Coordinates of C-alpha atoms in Angstrom, one line a residue:
M23 CA 83.5 83.8 127.5
R24 CA 85.0 85.1 123.4
D25 CA 87.2 87.4 124.1
T26 CA 86.9 89.6 120.6
L27 CA 83.7 91.9 119.8
K28 CA 81.5 91.9 118.0
I29 CA 81.0 95.4 116.5
G30 CA 79.1 98.0 114.7
I31 CA 79.6 100.8 113.2
T32 CA 77.7 104.1 111.8
C33 CA 80.0 107.0 110.0
Y34 CA 79.4 109.4 106.9
P35 CA 81.0 107.1 104.4
T36 CA 82.3 109.5 102.1
L37 CA 85.2 112.4 102.0
G38 CA 85.4 113.5 105.0
G39 CA 87.8 113.0 108.3
S40 CA 85.5 111.6 110.8
G41 CA 84.4 108.2 107.5
V42 CA 88.5 108.1 108.1
V43 CA 88.8 107.4 110.9
A44 CA 85.9 105.5 111.6
T45 CA 87.1 103.1 109.1
E46 CA 90.3 103.4 109.9
L47 CA 89.4 102.2 112.7
G48 CA 87.2 98.7 111.9
K49 CA 90.4 98.1 109.9
L50 CA 92.5 97.9 112.2
L51 CA 89.6 96.3 114.7
A52 CA 89.0 93.3 111.9
E53 CA 93.2 93.3 112.7
K54 CA 92.4 91.7 115.9
G55 CA 90.1 89.5 115.4
H56 CA 87.1 91.6 116.3
D57 CA 84.1 91.6 114.4
V58 CA 83.2 94.4 111.9
H59 CA 80.2 95.1 110.6
F60 CA 79.6 98.6 109.3
I61 CA 75.5 99.7 109.0
T62 CA 76.1 102.3 106.6
H63 CA 73.6 104.2 103.0
S64 CA 77.0 103.4 101.1
I65 CA 80.0 101.5 101.4
P66 CA 83.4 103.3 102.9
F67 CA 85.3 105.4 100.6
R68 CA 87.9 103.8 102.2
L69 CA 87.5 100.4 103.0
G70 CA 89.6 98.3 100.5
R71 CA 90.0 94.8 99.9
F72 CA 87.7 92.6 101.4
D73 CA 88.4 90.9 104.6
K74 CA 86.1 88.0 106.6
H75 CA 86.5 90.3 109.7
I76 CA 84.1 92.8 108.3
Y77 CA 81.1 92.6 107.0
F78 CA 78.6 95.8 105.5
H79 CA 74.6 96.6 105.0
E80 CA 72.9 99.3 103.2
V81 CA 70.9 101.3 104.5
E82 CA 68.0 101.5 101.9
V83 CA 65.7 104.6 102.4
S84 CA 61.8 104.2 101.7
D85 CA 60.2 106.1 99.6
Y86 CA 57.0 105.8 100.6
Y87 CA 54.4 108.4 98.8
V88 CA 54.3 109.8 102.5
F89 CA 56.5 110.7 103.9
R90 CA 58.1 114.3 102.2
Y91 CA 61.3 113.9 102.7
P92 CA 63.0 110.0 103.1
P93 CA 63.5 108.9 106.3
Y94 CA 66.8 108.0 106.9
D95 CA 67.6 108.6 110.0
L96 CA 64.8 105.9 111.0
S97 CA 65.7 103.6 107.9
L98 CA 69.1 103.6 110.0
A99 CA 68.0 103.0 113.4
S100 CA 65.4 100.6 111.6
K101 CA 69.0 98.6 110.0
L102 CA 71.3 99.2 113.9
A103 CA 68.6 96.8 114.9
Q104 CA 67.7 94.3 112.7
V105 CA 71.5 94.0 112.4
A106 CA 72.5 93.8 116.2
K107 CA 69.9 91.4 116.7
M108 CA 70.9 89.2 113.4
E109 CA 75.0 89.0 114.4
N110 CA 74.7 89.1 118.1
L111 CA 76.1 92.4 118.6
D112 CA 77.9 94.2 121.4
L113 CA 78.0 97.4 120.6
L114 CA 77.4 100.4 118.4
H115 CA 80.2 103.2 117.6
V116 CA 78.9 106.0 116.5
H117 CA 80.4 108.6 114.5
Y118 CA 78.9 112.0 115.1
A119 CA 75.5 112.8 117.8
I120 CA 73.3 113.0 115.1
P121 CA 71.9 111.5 113.8
H122 CA 74.0 109.1 114.4
A123 CA 74.0 108.4 117.5
V124 CA 70.6 109.1 117.8
C125 CA 69.3 106.7 115.7
A126 CA 72.0 104.2 118.2
L127 CA 69.8 104.9 121.0
L128 CA 66.7 104.0 119.0
A129 CA 68.0 100.1 118.2
K130 CA 69.5 100.1 121.2
Q131 CA 65.7 100.2 123.1
M132 CA 64.5 98.0 120.3
V133 CA 66.9 95.6 121.1
G134 CA 66.9 95.9 124.7
E135 CA 70.3 96.4 127.4
H136 CA 72.7 94.9 126.9
L137 CA 73.7 96.6 123.1
K138 CA 76.1 98.8 124.4
V139 CA 76.2 103.0 122.5
V140 CA 78.9 104.4 122.0
T141 CA 79.4 107.8 120.2
T142 CA 82.7 109.0 119.0
L143 CA 82.2 113.5 119.1
H144 CA 83.7 114.4 115.4
G145 CA 83.7 118.1 115.5
T146 CA 79.9 119.1 113.3
D147 CA 76.9 118.4 115.8
I148 CA 79.8 120.5 118.9
T149 CA 80.2 124.2 116.8
V150 CA 77.5 124.1 114.9
L151 CA 74.5 122.2 115.0
A152 CA 74.7 122.5 119.1
Q153 CA 74.7 126.4 118.2
D154 CA 70.8 125.6 116.7
E155 CA 68.4 125.2 119.6
S156 CA 65.8 123.4 117.7
L157 CA 69.1 120.5 117.4
S158 CA 70.3 120.6 121.5
D159 CA 68.5 119.5 123.3
L160 CA 69.1 116.2 120.7
I161 CA 72.3 116.2 120.5
R162 CA 72.3 117.0 124.6
Y163 CA 70.4 114.0 124.7
A164 CA 72.3 111.8 122.2
I165 CA 75.3 112.3 124.6
N166 CA 74.1 111.4 128.2
E167 CA 72.6 108.6 127.2
S168 CA 74.9 106.9 124.8
D169 CA 77.4 104.5 126.8
A170 CA 79.7 105.8 126.7
V171 CA 81.4 108.8 124.9
T172 CA 84.9 110.4 122.9
A173 CA 85.8 113.2 121.8
V174 CA 89.2 113.7 119.4
S175 CA 90.3 116.7 121.2
E176 CA 90.8 118.2 124.9
D177 CA 89.4 121.6 122.4
L178 CA 85.9 119.7 121.6
I179 CA 85.6 118.5 125.0
R180 CA 85.6 122.0 126.3
E181 CA 83.4 123.2 123.6
T182 CA 81.2 120.4 124.2
R183 CA 80.4 121.3 128.3
E184 CA 80.2 125.0 127.4
T185 CA 77.0 124.5 125.1
L186 CA 75.4 121.6 126.3
L187 CA 76.2 122.0 129.7
V188 CA 77.4 118.6 129.3
N189 CA 79.2 116.6 132.8
R190 CA 79.3 113.6 131.9
P191 CA 82.6 111.8 131.3
I192 CA 84.0 112.6 128.2
D193 CA 87.0 110.2 127.4
L194 CA 90.0 112.0 124.8
T195 CA 90.1 109.5 122.1
Y196 CA 93.2 111.2 119.2
N197 CA 93.1 110.5 115.7
F198 CA 95.7 108.9 114.7
V199 CA 97.2 107.4 110.7
D200 CA 98.5 103.7 110.2
K201 CA 102.0 104.1 110.5
R202 CA 101.8 101.4 108.0
V203 CA 100.4 103.7 105.3
Y204 CA 101.1 107.1 106.2
Y205 CA 105.4 107.7 105.5
P206 CA 108.2 109.8 103.5
R207 CA 106.8 108.7 99.9
D208 CA 109.7 108.0 97.7
V209 CA 108.3 111.0 94.9
K210 CA 111.8 112.6 93.4
K211 CA 109.9 111.3 89.8
L212 CA 106.5 113.3 90.5
R213 CA 107.2 116.1 92.8
G214 CA 109.1 117.0 89.4
E215 CA 105.7 117.4 87.1
F216 CA 104.5 119.9 90.1
A217 CA 107.9 122.1 90.3
H218 CA 111.4 122.6 89.2
P219 CA 114.3 121.4 92.3
D220 CA 115.0 125.2 92.9
E221 CA 110.9 125.4 93.9
K222 CA 109.1 124.5 97.4
I223 CA 105.2 122.5 96.9
L224 CA 103.8 124.6 99.5
M225 CA 100.0 122.6 100.1
H226 CA 96.9 122.9 100.8
I227 CA 94.2 120.1 101.7
S228 CA 90.9 120.2 102.7
N229 CA 86.5 120.9 101.6
F230 CA 86.6 124.5 100.3
R231 CA 84.1 125.5 102.9
P232 CA 84.5 128.8 104.0
V233 CA 86.1 127.6 108.3
K234 CA 89.0 126.6 106.2
R235 CA 89.7 129.8 104.8
V236 CA 91.7 129.0 101.6
L237 CA 92.1 132.4 100.8
D238 CA 94.2 132.5 103.1
V239 CA 95.9 129.9 101.2
V240 CA 96.0 132.3 98.9
E241 CA 97.6 135.1 100.4
V242 CA 99.8 133.6 102.4
F243 CA 101.5 132.1 99.4
S244 CA 101.6 135.2 97.4
K245 CA 103.6 136.1 100.5
V246 CA 106.2 133.2 100.1
N247 CA 106.4 133.1 96.9
E248 CA 107.7 136.9 96.6
T249 CA 110.8 135.8 98.9
V250 CA 111.0 131.9 98.5
P251 CA 110.2 130.0 94.6
S252 CA 107.7 128.1 95.1
R253 CA 104.6 126.0 93.9
L254 CA 101.2 126.0 95.2
L255 CA 99.3 123.3 94.4
F256 CA 95.4 122.7 96.1
V257 CA 93.8 119.7 96.7
G258 CA 90.3 118.6 97.4
E259 CA 86.6 120.8 96.6
G260 CA 83.9 122.6 97.5
P261 CA 81.5 125.6 97.7
D262 CA 84.5 128.1 98.5
L263 CA 86.6 127.3 95.4
S264 CA 85.0 129.1 92.3
K265 CA 86.6 131.8 94.9
V266 CA 89.7 130.6 95.4
I267 CA 90.3 129.9 91.8
A268 CA 89.5 134.0 90.8
R269 CA 91.7 135.2 93.7
V270 CA 95.1 133.4 92.2
K271 CA 93.8 135.3 88.6
E272 CA 94.1 138.4 90.1
L273 CA 97.4 138.0 91.6
G274 CA 98.6 136.0 88.2
L275 CA 99.1 133.9 90.4
S276 CA 97.4 131.4 87.5
D277 CA 100.9 129.1 85.9
R278 CA 102.4 128.3 89.8
V279 CA 98.8 127.2 91.2
C280 CA 97.6 123.8 90.6
F281 CA 94.1 122.9 91.3
C282 CA 94.9 119.4 92.0
G283 CA 91.5 117.9 92.5
K284 CA 89.9 115.4 95.3
Q285 CA 93.1 112.5 95.3
D286 CA 92.9 109.4 96.8
D287 CA 96.9 108.8 97.5
V288 CA 97.3 110.9 100.1
A289 CA 100.6 109.8 101.6
E290 CA 101.8 110.3 98.4
V291 CA 100.9 113.9 97.1
I292 CA 100.9 114.8 100.9
S293 CA 104.9 113.3 100.7
L294 CA 104.8 116.5 98.0
G295 CA 105.0 119.0 99.7
D296 CA 106.9 120.8 102.1
L297 CA 104.9 122.4 104.3
I298 CA 100.9 122.3 104.8
L299 CA 98.6 125.1 105.2
L300 CA 96.7 125.3 107.8
P301 CA 94.8 128.5 108.6
S302 CA 91.5 127.4 109.3
E303 CA 89.5 129.6 111.7
K304 CA 87.4 126.0 113.4
E305 CA 89.3 122.9 113.3
S306 CA 88.9 120.1 115.8
F307 CA 91.0 117.8 115.2
G308 CA 92.9 119.0 111.8
L309 CA 93.5 115.0 109.9
V310 CA 95.0 116.8 107.1
A311 CA 97.6 117.9 110.0
L312 CA 97.8 114.8 110.8
E313 CA 98.9 112.7 107.9
A314 CA 101.7 115.6 107.1
M315 CA 103.3 115.5 110.2
A316 CA 103.6 111.5 109.5
C317 CA 104.9 111.9 105.8
G318 CA 107.0 114.0 107.5
V319 CA 105.6 117.8 106.4
P320 CA 105.3 120.5 108.6
T321 CA 102.2 122.4 109.4
I322 CA 102.1 126.9 108.8
G323 CA 98.3 126.7 111.1
S324 CA 96.2 128.8 113.0
L325 CA 95.4 129.1 116.7
A326 CA 92.4 127.8 116.2
G327 CA 90.4 123.9 117.8
G328 CA 92.3 121.2 118.2
I329 CA 94.5 122.7 115.5
P330 CA 98.0 123.4 118.9
E331 CA 97.2 119.8 120.8
L332 CA 98.5 118.9 117.7
V333 CA 101.3 121.2 116.1
K334 CA 103.5 121.9 118.7
D335 CA 104.4 125.2 117.7
G336 CA 108.3 125.4 116.5
E337 CA 108.4 121.9 116.6
T338 CA 106.7 120.4 113.9
G339 CA 105.1 123.4 112.6
F340 CA 104.1 126.8 113.6
L341 CA 100.6 128.7 114.1
S342 CA 99.8 132.1 114.0
P343 CA 96.2 133.6 114.8
I344 CA 93.5 133.2 113.0
G345 CA 93.4 135.9 110.0
D346 CA 97.5 136.5 110.4
T347 CA 98.3 135.8 107.4
D348 CA 101.9 138.0 107.6
K349 CA 102.4 135.7 110.3
M350 CA 101.9 132.4 108.8
A351 CA 103.8 133.8 105.5
S352 CA 106.8 134.9 107.6
D353 CA 106.7 132.2 109.8
A354 CA 106.9 129.8 106.3
I355 CA 110.3 131.8 104.7
A356 CA 112.3 131.1 107.6
L357 CA 111.1 127.6 107.7
L358 CA 111.9 127.0 103.8
T359 CA 115.4 129.4 104.5
N360 CA 117.0 127.9 107.4
P361 CA 118.0 123.7 105.9
E362 CA 118.8 123.0 109.9
L363 CA 115.8 124.0 111.2
Y364 CA 113.7 122.2 108.5
G365 CA 115.6 118.9 108.6
S366 CA 114.5 119.2 112.7
M367 CA 111.1 120.1 111.9
V368 CA 111.0 116.9 110.0
E369 CA 112.4 114.3 112.0
A370 CA 110.0 115.9 115.1
C371 CA 106.9 115.5 112.8
L372 CA 107.8 111.9 112.0
Q373 CA 108.6 110.6 116.1
R374 CA 105.3 112.2 117.0
A375 CA 103.3 111.2 114.9
R376 CA 104.6 107.6 115.4
I377 CA 104.6 108.0 118.7
T378 CA 101.4 110.3 120.2
F379 CA 99.1 109.4 117.8
C380 CA 100.2 105.7 116.4
N381 CA 97.3 103.4 115.4
D382 CA 98.5 100.9 117.7
K383 CA 98.0 103.3 120.9
I384 CA 94.7 104.8 119.6
T385 CA 93.2 101.0 118.4
A386 CA 93.9 100.1 122.7
D387 CA 92.3 102.8 124.0
Y388 CA 88.9 102.3 122.1
E389 CA 89.4 98.9 122.9
D390 CA 89.6 99.8 126.4
I391 CA 86.8 101.7 126.0
Y392 CA 84.7 99.2 124.6
Y393 CA 86.0 96.3 127.5
R394 CA 84.8 98.7 129.7
V395 CA 81.1 99.6 128.5
L396 CA 80.9 96.1 128.6
G397 CA 81.8 94.9 131.9
R398 CA 84.6 92.5 130.9
P399 CA 87.5 92.5 132.0
L400 CA 90.8 93.1 129.2
P401 CA 91.1 89.4 127.4
E402 CA 94.8 88.3 128.3
R403 CA 96.2 88.9 125.0
R404 CA 95.4 92.6 125.7
L405 CA 96.6 93.1 129.0
Q406 CA 100.1 91.4 126.8
R407 CA 100.2 94.1 124.3
D408 CA 103.0 96.6 124.8
K409 CA 101.0 100.0 123.7
L410 CA 104.5 101.4 122.7
S411 CA 104.3 98.8 120.3
C412 CA 104.4 102.8 118.0
L413 CA 108.8 102.2 118.6
G414 CA 108.7 99.6 116.2

């Protein structure tokens, strides 16, 4: 029996934390010799270079006139079954309960019980969609019928159990960063284009949805800038962007705030910053804070969702109650004006990212789950591998 696997991965391939994690996981699994088949409506934006172990299968939606709306879910289920049969897949790893897990379960019924389904919960399917009574039963079904379920934080596991009354085992598998990609970059020259040498750079990266509380970012920056000469970089775009622009103008801060739009090289962008601001009211994990941590940039954030599991208050950043912009600003000023404290936090960030959220460790955790649901022993090469390679 071969000791590598044939894995199908379905995710949202465009911008978003879940798509980033799913794509990076697939690439890392391919490096270990597994055949990875991405089955999505478009090529995942982080997929990158060609690899002999990575395949892409496009989900094409029928425009048959009988359908009032394009039946993406049915097309996805059909494509999952088709690829599973054609490529003899061992399992489908789907990110989000609906529609992806439901489609995978339908594909499993078409292909046979030997095809296993692993579902990863990232947040929105529980924190938003599961609140809708018309969808909650469907999400509960997807979770209960999957062969394994993982979630990206303890807080998300707790909310899943409380919201859907789910009792089945759920594996905690934190998000991760690839230490070969996320590390402090030398950006001295680029930094000079955004700030003077005596100025600090604060940064916010998100999709500018209301739950990100982007207006709080502006309020925190305004208070910090009164004491510490600073610049604020906004990276990303979304529905609240116009409100942010208006508030920046209202406060007379337009010359100190830069709207950078969406950026591909996140590690280089983050390395420009001295602090990341993450005042979200909902955050199942907070991937941007982990990306910042890996680049040696502390976080000023909120006590929301899974953020406290990621950011150690007083060690790798500071956390405050949601909406408490006064404390967030005070914490930021204290950190930016104390070089010794800042230096210790930078080092703590790097160590925590490299060890606790290391790509080698989390990828190994997923491999363990795959072999478990397939009822196969771990290959000898896996048993001999030291998960503490993250220390290297």
